[in-house]
Each structure stands twice: as structure tokens, then as C-alpha cells.
CSV table of C-alpha atoms in Angstrom, one decimal:
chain,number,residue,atom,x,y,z
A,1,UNK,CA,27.1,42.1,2.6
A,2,UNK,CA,24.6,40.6,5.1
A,3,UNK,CA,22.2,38.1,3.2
A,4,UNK,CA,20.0,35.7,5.0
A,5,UNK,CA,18.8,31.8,4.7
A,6,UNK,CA,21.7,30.9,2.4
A,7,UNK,CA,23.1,28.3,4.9
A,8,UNK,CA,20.8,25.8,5.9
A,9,UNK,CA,20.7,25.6,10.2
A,10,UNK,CA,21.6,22.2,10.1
A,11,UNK,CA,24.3,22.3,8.6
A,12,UNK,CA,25.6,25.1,10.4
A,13,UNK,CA,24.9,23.3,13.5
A,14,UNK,CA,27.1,20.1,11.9
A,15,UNK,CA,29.8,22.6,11.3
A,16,UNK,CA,30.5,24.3,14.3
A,17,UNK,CA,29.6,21.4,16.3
A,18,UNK,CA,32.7,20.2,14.6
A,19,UNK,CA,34.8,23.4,15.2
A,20,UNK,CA,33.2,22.7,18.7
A,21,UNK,CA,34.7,19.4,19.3
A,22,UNK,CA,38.2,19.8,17.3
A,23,UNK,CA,39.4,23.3,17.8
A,24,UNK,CA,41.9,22.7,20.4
A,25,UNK,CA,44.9,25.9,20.5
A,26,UNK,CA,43.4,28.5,21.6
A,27,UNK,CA,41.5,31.8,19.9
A,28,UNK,CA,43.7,32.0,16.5
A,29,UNK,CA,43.7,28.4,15.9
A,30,UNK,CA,39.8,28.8,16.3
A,31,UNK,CA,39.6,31.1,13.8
A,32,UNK,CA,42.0,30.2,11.4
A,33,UNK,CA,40.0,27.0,11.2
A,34,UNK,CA,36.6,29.1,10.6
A,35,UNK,CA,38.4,30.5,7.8
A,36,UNK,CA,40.0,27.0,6.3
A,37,UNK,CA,36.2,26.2,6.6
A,38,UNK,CA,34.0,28.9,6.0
A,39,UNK,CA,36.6,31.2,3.0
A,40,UNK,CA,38.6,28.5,1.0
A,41,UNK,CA,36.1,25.2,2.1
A,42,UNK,CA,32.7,26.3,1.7
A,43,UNK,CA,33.1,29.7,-0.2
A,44,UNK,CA,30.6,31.2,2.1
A,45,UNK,CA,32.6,34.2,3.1
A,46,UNK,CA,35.2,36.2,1.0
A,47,UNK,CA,38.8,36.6,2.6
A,48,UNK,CA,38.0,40.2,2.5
A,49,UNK,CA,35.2,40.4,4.1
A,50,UNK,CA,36.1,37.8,6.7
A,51,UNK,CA,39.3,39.7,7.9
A,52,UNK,CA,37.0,42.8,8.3
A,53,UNK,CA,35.0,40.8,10.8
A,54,UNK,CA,38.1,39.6,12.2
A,55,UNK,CA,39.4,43.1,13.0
A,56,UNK,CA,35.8,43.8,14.0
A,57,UNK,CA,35.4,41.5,16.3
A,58,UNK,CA,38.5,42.5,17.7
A,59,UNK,CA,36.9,46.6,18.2
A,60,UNK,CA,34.8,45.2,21.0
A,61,UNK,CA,34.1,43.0,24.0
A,62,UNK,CA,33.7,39.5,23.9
A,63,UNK,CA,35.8,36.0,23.3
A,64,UNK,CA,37.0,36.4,19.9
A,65,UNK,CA,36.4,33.0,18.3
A,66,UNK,CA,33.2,32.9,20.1
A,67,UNK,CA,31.7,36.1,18.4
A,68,UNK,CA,33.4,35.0,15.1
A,69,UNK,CA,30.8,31.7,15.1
A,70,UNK,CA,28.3,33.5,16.3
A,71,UNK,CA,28.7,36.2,13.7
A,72,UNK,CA,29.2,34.0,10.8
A,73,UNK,CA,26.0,32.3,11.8
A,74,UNK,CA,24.5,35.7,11.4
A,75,UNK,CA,25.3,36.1,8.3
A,76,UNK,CA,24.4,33.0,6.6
A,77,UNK,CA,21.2,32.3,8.2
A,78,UNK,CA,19.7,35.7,10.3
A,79,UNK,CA,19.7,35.2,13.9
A,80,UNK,CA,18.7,32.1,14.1
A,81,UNK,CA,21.8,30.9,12.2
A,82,UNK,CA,23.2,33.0,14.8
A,83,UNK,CA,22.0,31.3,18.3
A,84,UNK,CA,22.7,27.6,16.6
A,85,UNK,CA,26.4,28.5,15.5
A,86,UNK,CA,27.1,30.2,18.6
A,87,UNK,CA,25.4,27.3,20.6
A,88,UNK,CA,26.8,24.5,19.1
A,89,UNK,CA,30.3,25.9,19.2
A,90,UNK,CA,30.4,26.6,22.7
A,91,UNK,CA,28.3,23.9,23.9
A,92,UNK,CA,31.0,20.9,23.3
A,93,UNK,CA,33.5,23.0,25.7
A,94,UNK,CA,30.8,23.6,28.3
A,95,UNK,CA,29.7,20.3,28.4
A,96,UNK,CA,33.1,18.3,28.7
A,97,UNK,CA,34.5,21.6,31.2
A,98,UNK,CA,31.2,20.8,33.4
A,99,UNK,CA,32.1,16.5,33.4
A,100,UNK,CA,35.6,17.6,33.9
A,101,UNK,CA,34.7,19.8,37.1
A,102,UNK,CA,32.4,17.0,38.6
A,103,UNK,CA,35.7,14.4,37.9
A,104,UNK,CA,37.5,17.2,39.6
A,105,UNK,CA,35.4,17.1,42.9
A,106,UNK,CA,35.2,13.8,43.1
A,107,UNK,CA,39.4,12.7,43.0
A,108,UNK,CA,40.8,16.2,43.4
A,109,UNK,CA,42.7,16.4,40.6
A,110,UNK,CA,42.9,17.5,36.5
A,111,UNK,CA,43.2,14.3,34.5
A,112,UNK,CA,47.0,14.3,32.3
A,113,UNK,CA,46.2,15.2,28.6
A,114,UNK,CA,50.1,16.2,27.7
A,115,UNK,CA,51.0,13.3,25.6
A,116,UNK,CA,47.9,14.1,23.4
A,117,UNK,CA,48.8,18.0,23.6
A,118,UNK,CA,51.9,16.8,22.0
A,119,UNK,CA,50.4,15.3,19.3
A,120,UNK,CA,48.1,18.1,18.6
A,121,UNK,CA,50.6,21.5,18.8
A,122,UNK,CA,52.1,20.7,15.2
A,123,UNK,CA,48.8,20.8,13.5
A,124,UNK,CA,47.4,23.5,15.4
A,125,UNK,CA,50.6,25.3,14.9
A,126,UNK,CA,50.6,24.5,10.9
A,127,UNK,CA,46.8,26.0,10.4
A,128,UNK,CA,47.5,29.1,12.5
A,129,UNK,CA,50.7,29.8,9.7
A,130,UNK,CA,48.9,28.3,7.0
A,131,UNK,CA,45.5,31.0,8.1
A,132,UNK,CA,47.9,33.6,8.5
A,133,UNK,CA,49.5,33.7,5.3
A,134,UNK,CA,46.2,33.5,3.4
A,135,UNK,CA,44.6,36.6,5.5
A,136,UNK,CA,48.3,38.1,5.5
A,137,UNK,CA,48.0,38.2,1.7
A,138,UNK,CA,44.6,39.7,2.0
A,139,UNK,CA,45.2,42.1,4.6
A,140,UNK,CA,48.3,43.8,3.8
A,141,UNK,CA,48.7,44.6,0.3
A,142,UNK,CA,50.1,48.1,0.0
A,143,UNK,CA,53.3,49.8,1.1
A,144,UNK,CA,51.0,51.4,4.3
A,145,UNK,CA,49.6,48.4,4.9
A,146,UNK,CA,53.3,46.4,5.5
A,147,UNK,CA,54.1,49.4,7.7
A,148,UNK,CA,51.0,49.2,9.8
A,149,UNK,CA,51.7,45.6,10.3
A,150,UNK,CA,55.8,46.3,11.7
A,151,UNK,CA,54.1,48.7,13.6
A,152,UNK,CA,52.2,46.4,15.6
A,153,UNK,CA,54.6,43.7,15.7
A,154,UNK,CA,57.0,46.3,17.6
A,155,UNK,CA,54.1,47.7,19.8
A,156,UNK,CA,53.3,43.6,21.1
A,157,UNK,CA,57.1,42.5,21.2
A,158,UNK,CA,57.9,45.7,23.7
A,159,UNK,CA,54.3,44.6,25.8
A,160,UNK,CA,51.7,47.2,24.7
A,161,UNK,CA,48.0,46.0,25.2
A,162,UNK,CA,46.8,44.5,22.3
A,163,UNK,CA,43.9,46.6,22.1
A,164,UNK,CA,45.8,49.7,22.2
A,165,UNK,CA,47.6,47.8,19.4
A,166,UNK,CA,44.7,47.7,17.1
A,167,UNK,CA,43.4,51.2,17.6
A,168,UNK,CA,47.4,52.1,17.1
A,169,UNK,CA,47.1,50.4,13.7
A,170,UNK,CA,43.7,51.6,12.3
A,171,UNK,CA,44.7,55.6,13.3
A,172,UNK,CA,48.3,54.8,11.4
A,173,UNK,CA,46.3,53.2,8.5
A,174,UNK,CA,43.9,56.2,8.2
A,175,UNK,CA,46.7,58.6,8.6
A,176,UNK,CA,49.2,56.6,6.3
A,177,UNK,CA,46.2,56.8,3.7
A,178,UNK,CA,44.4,59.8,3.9
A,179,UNK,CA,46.6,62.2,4.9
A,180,UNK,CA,50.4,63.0,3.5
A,181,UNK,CA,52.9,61.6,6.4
A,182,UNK,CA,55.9,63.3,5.2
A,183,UNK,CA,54.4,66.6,5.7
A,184,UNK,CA,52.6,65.8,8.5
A,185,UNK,CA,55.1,63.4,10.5
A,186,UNK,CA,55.8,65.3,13.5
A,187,UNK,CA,52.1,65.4,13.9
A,188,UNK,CA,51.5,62.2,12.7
A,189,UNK,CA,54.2,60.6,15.8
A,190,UNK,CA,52.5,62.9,18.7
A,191,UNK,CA,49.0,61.9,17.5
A,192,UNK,CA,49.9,58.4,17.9
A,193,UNK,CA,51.4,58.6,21.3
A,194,UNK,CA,48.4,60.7,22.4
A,195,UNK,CA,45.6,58.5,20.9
A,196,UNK,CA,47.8,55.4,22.4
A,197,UNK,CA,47.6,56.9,26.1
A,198,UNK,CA,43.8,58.0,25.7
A,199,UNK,CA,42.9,54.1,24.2
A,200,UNK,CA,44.6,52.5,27.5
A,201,UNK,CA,43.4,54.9,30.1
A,202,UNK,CA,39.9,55.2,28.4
A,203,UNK,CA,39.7,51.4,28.3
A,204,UNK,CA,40.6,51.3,31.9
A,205,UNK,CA,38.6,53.7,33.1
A,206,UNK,CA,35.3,52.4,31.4
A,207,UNK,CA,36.2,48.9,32.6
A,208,UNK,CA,36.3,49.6,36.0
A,209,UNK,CA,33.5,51.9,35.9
A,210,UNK,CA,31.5,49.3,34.1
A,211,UNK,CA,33.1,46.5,36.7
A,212,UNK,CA,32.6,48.7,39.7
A,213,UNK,CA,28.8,48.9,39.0
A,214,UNK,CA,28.1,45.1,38.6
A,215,UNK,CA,30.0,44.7,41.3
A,216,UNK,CA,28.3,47.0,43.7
A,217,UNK,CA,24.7,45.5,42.4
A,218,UNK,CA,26.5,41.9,42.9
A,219,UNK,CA,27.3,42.9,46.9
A,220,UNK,CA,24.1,44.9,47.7
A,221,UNK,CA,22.1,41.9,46.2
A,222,UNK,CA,23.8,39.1,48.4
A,223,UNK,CA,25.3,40.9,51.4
A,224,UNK,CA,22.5,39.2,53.8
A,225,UNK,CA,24.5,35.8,52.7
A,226,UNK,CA,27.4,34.3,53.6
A,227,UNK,CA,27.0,31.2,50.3
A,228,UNK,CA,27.7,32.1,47.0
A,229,UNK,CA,23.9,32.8,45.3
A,230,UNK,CA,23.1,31.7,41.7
A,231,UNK,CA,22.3,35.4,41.4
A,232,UNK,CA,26.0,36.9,42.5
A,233,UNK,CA,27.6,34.1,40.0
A,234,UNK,CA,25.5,35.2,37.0
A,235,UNK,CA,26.3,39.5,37.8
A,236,UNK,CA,30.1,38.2,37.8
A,237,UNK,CA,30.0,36.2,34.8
A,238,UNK,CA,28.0,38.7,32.9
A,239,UNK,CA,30.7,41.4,33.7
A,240,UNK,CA,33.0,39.6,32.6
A,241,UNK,CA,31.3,38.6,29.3
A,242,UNK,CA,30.4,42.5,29.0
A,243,UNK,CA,33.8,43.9,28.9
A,244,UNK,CA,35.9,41.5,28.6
A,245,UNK,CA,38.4,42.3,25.5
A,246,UNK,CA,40.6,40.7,23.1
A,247,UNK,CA,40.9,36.5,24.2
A,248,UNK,CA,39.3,34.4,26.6
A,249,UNK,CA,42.8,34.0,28.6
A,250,UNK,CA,42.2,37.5,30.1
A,251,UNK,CA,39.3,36.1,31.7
A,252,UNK,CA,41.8,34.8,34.4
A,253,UNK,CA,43.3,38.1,35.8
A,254,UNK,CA,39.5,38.7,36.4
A,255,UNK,CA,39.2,35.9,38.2
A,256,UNK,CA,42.0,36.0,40.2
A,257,UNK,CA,41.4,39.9,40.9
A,258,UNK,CA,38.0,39.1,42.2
A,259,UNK,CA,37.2,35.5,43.3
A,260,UNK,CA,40.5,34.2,44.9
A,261,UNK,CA,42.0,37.7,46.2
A,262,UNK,CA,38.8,39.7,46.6
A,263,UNK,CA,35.9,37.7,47.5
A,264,UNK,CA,38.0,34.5,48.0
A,265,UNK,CA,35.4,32.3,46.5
A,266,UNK,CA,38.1,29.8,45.3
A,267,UNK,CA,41.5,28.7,46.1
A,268,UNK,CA,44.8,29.8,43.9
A,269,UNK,CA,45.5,25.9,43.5
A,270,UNK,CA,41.9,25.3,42.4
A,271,UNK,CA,42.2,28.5,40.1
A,272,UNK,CA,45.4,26.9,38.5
A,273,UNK,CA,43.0,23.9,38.0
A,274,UNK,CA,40.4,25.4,36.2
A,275,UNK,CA,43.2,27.0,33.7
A,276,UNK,CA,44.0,23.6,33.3
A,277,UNK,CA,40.8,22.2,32.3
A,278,UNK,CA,40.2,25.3,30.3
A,279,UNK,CA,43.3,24.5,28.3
A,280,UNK,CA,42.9,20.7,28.0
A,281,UNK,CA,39.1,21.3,26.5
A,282,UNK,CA,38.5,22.5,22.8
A,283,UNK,CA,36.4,25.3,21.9
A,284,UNK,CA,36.2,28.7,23.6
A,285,UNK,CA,38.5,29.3,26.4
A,286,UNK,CA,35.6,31.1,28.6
A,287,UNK,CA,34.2,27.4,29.1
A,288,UNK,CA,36.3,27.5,31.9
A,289,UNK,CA,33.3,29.6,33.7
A,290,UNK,CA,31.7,26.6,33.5
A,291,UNK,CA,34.1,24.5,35.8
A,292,UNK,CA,34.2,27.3,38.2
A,293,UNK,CA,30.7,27.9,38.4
A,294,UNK,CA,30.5,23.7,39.1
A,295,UNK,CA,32.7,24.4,42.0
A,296,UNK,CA,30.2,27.2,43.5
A,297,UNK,CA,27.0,25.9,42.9
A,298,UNK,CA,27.3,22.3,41.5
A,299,UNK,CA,25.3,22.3,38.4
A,300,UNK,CA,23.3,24.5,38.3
A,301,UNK,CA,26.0,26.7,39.1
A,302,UNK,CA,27.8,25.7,36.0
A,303,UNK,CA,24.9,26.3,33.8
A,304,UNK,CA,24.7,30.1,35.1
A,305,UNK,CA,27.9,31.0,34.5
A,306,UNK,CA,28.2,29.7,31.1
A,307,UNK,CA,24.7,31.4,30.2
A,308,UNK,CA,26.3,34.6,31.3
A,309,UNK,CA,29.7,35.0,30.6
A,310,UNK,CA,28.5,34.0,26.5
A,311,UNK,CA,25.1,35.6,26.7
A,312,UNK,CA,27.0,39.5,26.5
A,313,UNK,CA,28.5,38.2,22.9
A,314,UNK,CA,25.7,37.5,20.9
A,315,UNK,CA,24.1,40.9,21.4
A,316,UNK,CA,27.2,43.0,20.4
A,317,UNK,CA,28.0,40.6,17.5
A,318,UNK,CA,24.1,42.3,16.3
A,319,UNK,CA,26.4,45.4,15.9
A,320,UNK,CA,29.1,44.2,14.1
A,321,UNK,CA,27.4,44.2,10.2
A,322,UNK,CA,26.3,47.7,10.9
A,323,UNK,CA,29.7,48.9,12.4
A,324,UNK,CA,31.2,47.4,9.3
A,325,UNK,CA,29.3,48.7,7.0
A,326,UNK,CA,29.9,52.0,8.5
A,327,UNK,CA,33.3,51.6,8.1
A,328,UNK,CA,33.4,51.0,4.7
A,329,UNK,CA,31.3,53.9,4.0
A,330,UNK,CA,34.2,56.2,3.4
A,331,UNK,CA,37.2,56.6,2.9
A,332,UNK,CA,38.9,57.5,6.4
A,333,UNK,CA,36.6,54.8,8.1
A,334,UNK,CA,37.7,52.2,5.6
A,335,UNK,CA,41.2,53.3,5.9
A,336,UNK,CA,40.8,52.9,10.0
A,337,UNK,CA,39.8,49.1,9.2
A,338,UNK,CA,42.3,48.3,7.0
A,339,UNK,CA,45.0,49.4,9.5
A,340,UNK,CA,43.4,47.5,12.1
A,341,UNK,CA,43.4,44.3,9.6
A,342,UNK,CA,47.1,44.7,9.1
A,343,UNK,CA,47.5,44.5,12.8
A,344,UNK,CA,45.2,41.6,13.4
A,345,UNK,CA,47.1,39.4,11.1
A,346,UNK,CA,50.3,39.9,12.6
């Protein structure tokens, strides 16, 4: 499904510097405009085969929406449609996070945006639905498929991560498809509850072994320096761009783990701050890097972590048309994917 140069780069550029400027709600509103823009718009992309690199997207690191541009990029115009959808999407945010940090160190304070929020929730709120309902049609169309969607809808409403969620749904989809589940359902309950436990400790473990490594090179690097080096902001941000899962709001457990408990590098109030900015700013949540890099290192500072914390996302999204091709290839595989489609739409 991956053809090349059928999208001029300008007008990707035009387009997602639009998204850039107007998506404002967060990760599903992001996408759901993609889709409103890129599937019923511009006929670019089938609903099909965008939900697959929804749930895609989804199977590894990275800021959703962000990898979503970036990807779509990819596959209307190669990789340089790639770099220039993923650029001008996340340049907007970066830009207006970065004046927004150098207002902040000059008064000391987030500038009030909450009448405007007001005004905007409604909409954002109506194209999330009206997305929903389009990829809802798409995604679960079979008896299994309304199943694997309940599923998931239990597993998030009693607090199970949504990762765990996913891979929850694409094991009940290939099971629910490929093999019988009334002959197998004793089997079918313990292999769920067994894969769910391995998903969240092997998630865990990997991400702190990944973590622990960065952040081992990140000390040994800088431990002759009291100041916070260009070089210990990029490791951070590039950890955090590496295995970072699932939305860009997890980015702030990370932060508050590591730079205002751990290395104390900001403040809790100026942590609440950046949140702020990061949710009065369109675009991707992670430009909120940007304003805390600005607090670091000025700048320069800013520019760093913004490089790093996107530059992990447009190398995995190279693996995404292979990893779904490979899961169309057969039947279990494709099975997997639509179970995990059910369960991002919901």
C-alpha cells in the first residue's frame, strides 16, 4: 500500500502546517482531524488502511499524532514527504511553546487562555465523536470485533495501562478469530491474564532498562558539572522520545520522576507551568520539551530538546509500512490487528 510522489511536498507542508496551527485537544482530536482531512477530505488514505496505522502507531514508542503526520507523509511522498509533514506539524507548537517560555521568564507567569478553551472544547469534542464513529464503523464490524471493543472499554474504565489494553485486544481478536473460543475458553481466559501480566512487566522492565542506560551515559557524561549541559538535555529528551508510549501526557510522569524529584532541574510549580503551556499550545503535546529545555538552556536549550524528544519518531514510523504489511500477511497476524483496531477506536 506504500506508493511514493503522489502528494506534492507543498501541499503537504500547507496541510499539516494547518493541523499544526489548529489542532488544539489533545492526541485524538489530532488524529481524528488527519482522518476528516486525509480519508473523507482528500481521499488519500482508505479508512481501512488508516485505522491499521492507527493501531500501529499505537504498537510502538512515540507521540501518537506525531508519528501519524509523520507516517502519512511517508506514504504520499517517500521520506521526504515524511521530514516536511512531520516538521511542519510540530514546528507551530515548538515555536509558540518556545515564545511562550521566554514570556514566561520574563513575568513569571502562563498567560489565561480559558475563555478561548471554552470556545474551542465543543468542536474538538464534536470531531473526536464524529472520527470515531467513521473509524468505529470501519473497525468493528463483526460479532468478535464488538466483543474486542467491550473488552477494552472494561480493561480502561477499571485503570489497566492502555498498552496492555491493545495487546489485550489484538491476542482476544486472534483468538476470537482463529481459534474456537467455546472449546477453548478456559484457555482462552488464562492466556489472557497471562499475556496481560507479561505485556506490563515486559514493558516495564525494558523501559527502565532502556531508561537506566541513557541515564547512566547522561551522569557519566556531565558528572564534572554542576549546570545543566546541552549534551545531558538532548540524552533526556531522546529517552524519552525512545520509549515513550501511547500519548504525549505521559511525558510528564517522566519528567516529574526525573527532573524535579531526581535531578531537581526544575521546580514542581514551574513543572505545573510547562503542563500549562503544553495544554494552551496546538499540535503535539511533547512541545512542551521545548519550554522546558527554554528554562535550562535559553534557546538553544529549547531547540535541543525538541530535536530530540521528536527525532526517535521518525525513525520507528520507517517501520511501520513493513510491520503492517507483515501483519496482514496472514491470517493470525491480520486477526492480531484487527483486535487491536477494535480497541483503538474505543
Amino acid at each position: 500500500m506504500m506508493e511514493k510522489n503522489k502528494t506534492a511536498l507543498g501541499e503537504l507542508a500547507c496541510l499539516f502546517l494547518k493541523l499544526g496551527v489548529t489542532a488544539f485537544g489533545g492526541p485524538a482530536a489530532h488524529i481524528a482531524m488527519m482522518e476528516d482531512e486525509v480519508v473523507t477530505r482528500r481521499k488519500w488514505i482508505d479508512s481501512g488502511h488508516f485505522l491499521d496505522m492507527v493501531g500501529a502507531t499505537n504498537l510502538i514508542p512515540g507521540p501518537n499524532s506525531t508519528e501519524m503526520a509523520i507516517h502519512i507523509g511517508l506514504l504520499r511522498a517517500g521520506w521526504r514527504g515524511a521530514v516536511v509533514a512531520g516538521a511542519c506539524f510540530i514546528i507551530p507548537a515548538v515555536t509558540l511553546t518556545t515564545c511562550l517560555a521566554w514570556l514566561y521568564v520574563l513575568s513569571g507567569s502562563v498567560p489565561s487562555m480559558a475563555p478561548f478553551f471554552r470556545g474551542v472544547k465543543p468542536a474538538v469534542i464534536m470531531i473526536v465523536l464524529n472520527a470515531l464513529w467513521r473509524l468505529g464503523r470501519k473497525g468493528i464490524k463483526t460479532y468478535s470485533n464488538c466483543i474486542v471493543a467491550c473488552v477494552a472499554v472494561f480493561l480502561c474504565i477499571v485503570g489497566v495501562n492502555p498498552l496492555a489494553c491493545l495487546f489485550f485486544g489484538g491476542v482476544l481478536g486472534l483468538l476470537l478469530n482463529v481459534v474456537n473460543p467455546a472449546k477453548h475458553f478456559l484457555w482462552l481466559c488464562v492466556g489472557l491474564v497471562n499475556f496481560g501480566f507479561m505485556v506490563v512487566n515486559g514493558v516495564s522492565t525494558c523501559t527502565g532498562f532502556i531508561g537506566s542506560f541513557f541515564h547512566s551515559a547522561a551522569l557519566s557524561a556531565v558528572q564534572k558539572t554542576e549546570s545543566v549541559s546541552l549534551f545531558k538535555i538532548m540524552l533526556f529528551f531522546l529517552k524519552v522520545g525512545a520509549i515513550l508510549y501511547g500519548s504525549g501526557y505521559v511525558l510528564m510522569a517522566f519528567i516529574e520522576e526525573e527532573l524535579v524529584i531526581s535531578n531537581q532541574w526544575i521546580s514542581s510549580s514551574q513543572l505545573v507551568d510547562a503542563i500549562a503551556v503544553g495544554q494552551l499550545t496546538p499540535g503535539p503535546v511533547l512541545s512542551t520539551a521545548a519550554f522546558i529545555g527554554f528554562l535550562l538552556a535559553g534557546m538553544s536549550g529549547a531547540f535541543i530538546a525538541a530535536v530530540s524528544i521528536f527525532a526517535p519518531s521518525f525513525l520507528f514510523v520507517g517501520v511501520l509500512p513493513l510491520l503492517i504489511d507483515r501483519l496482514r500477511a496472514s491470517k493470525m497476524t491480520s486477526a492480531f490487528l484487527d483486535g487491536v483496531n477494535s480497541s483503538v477506536v474505543v
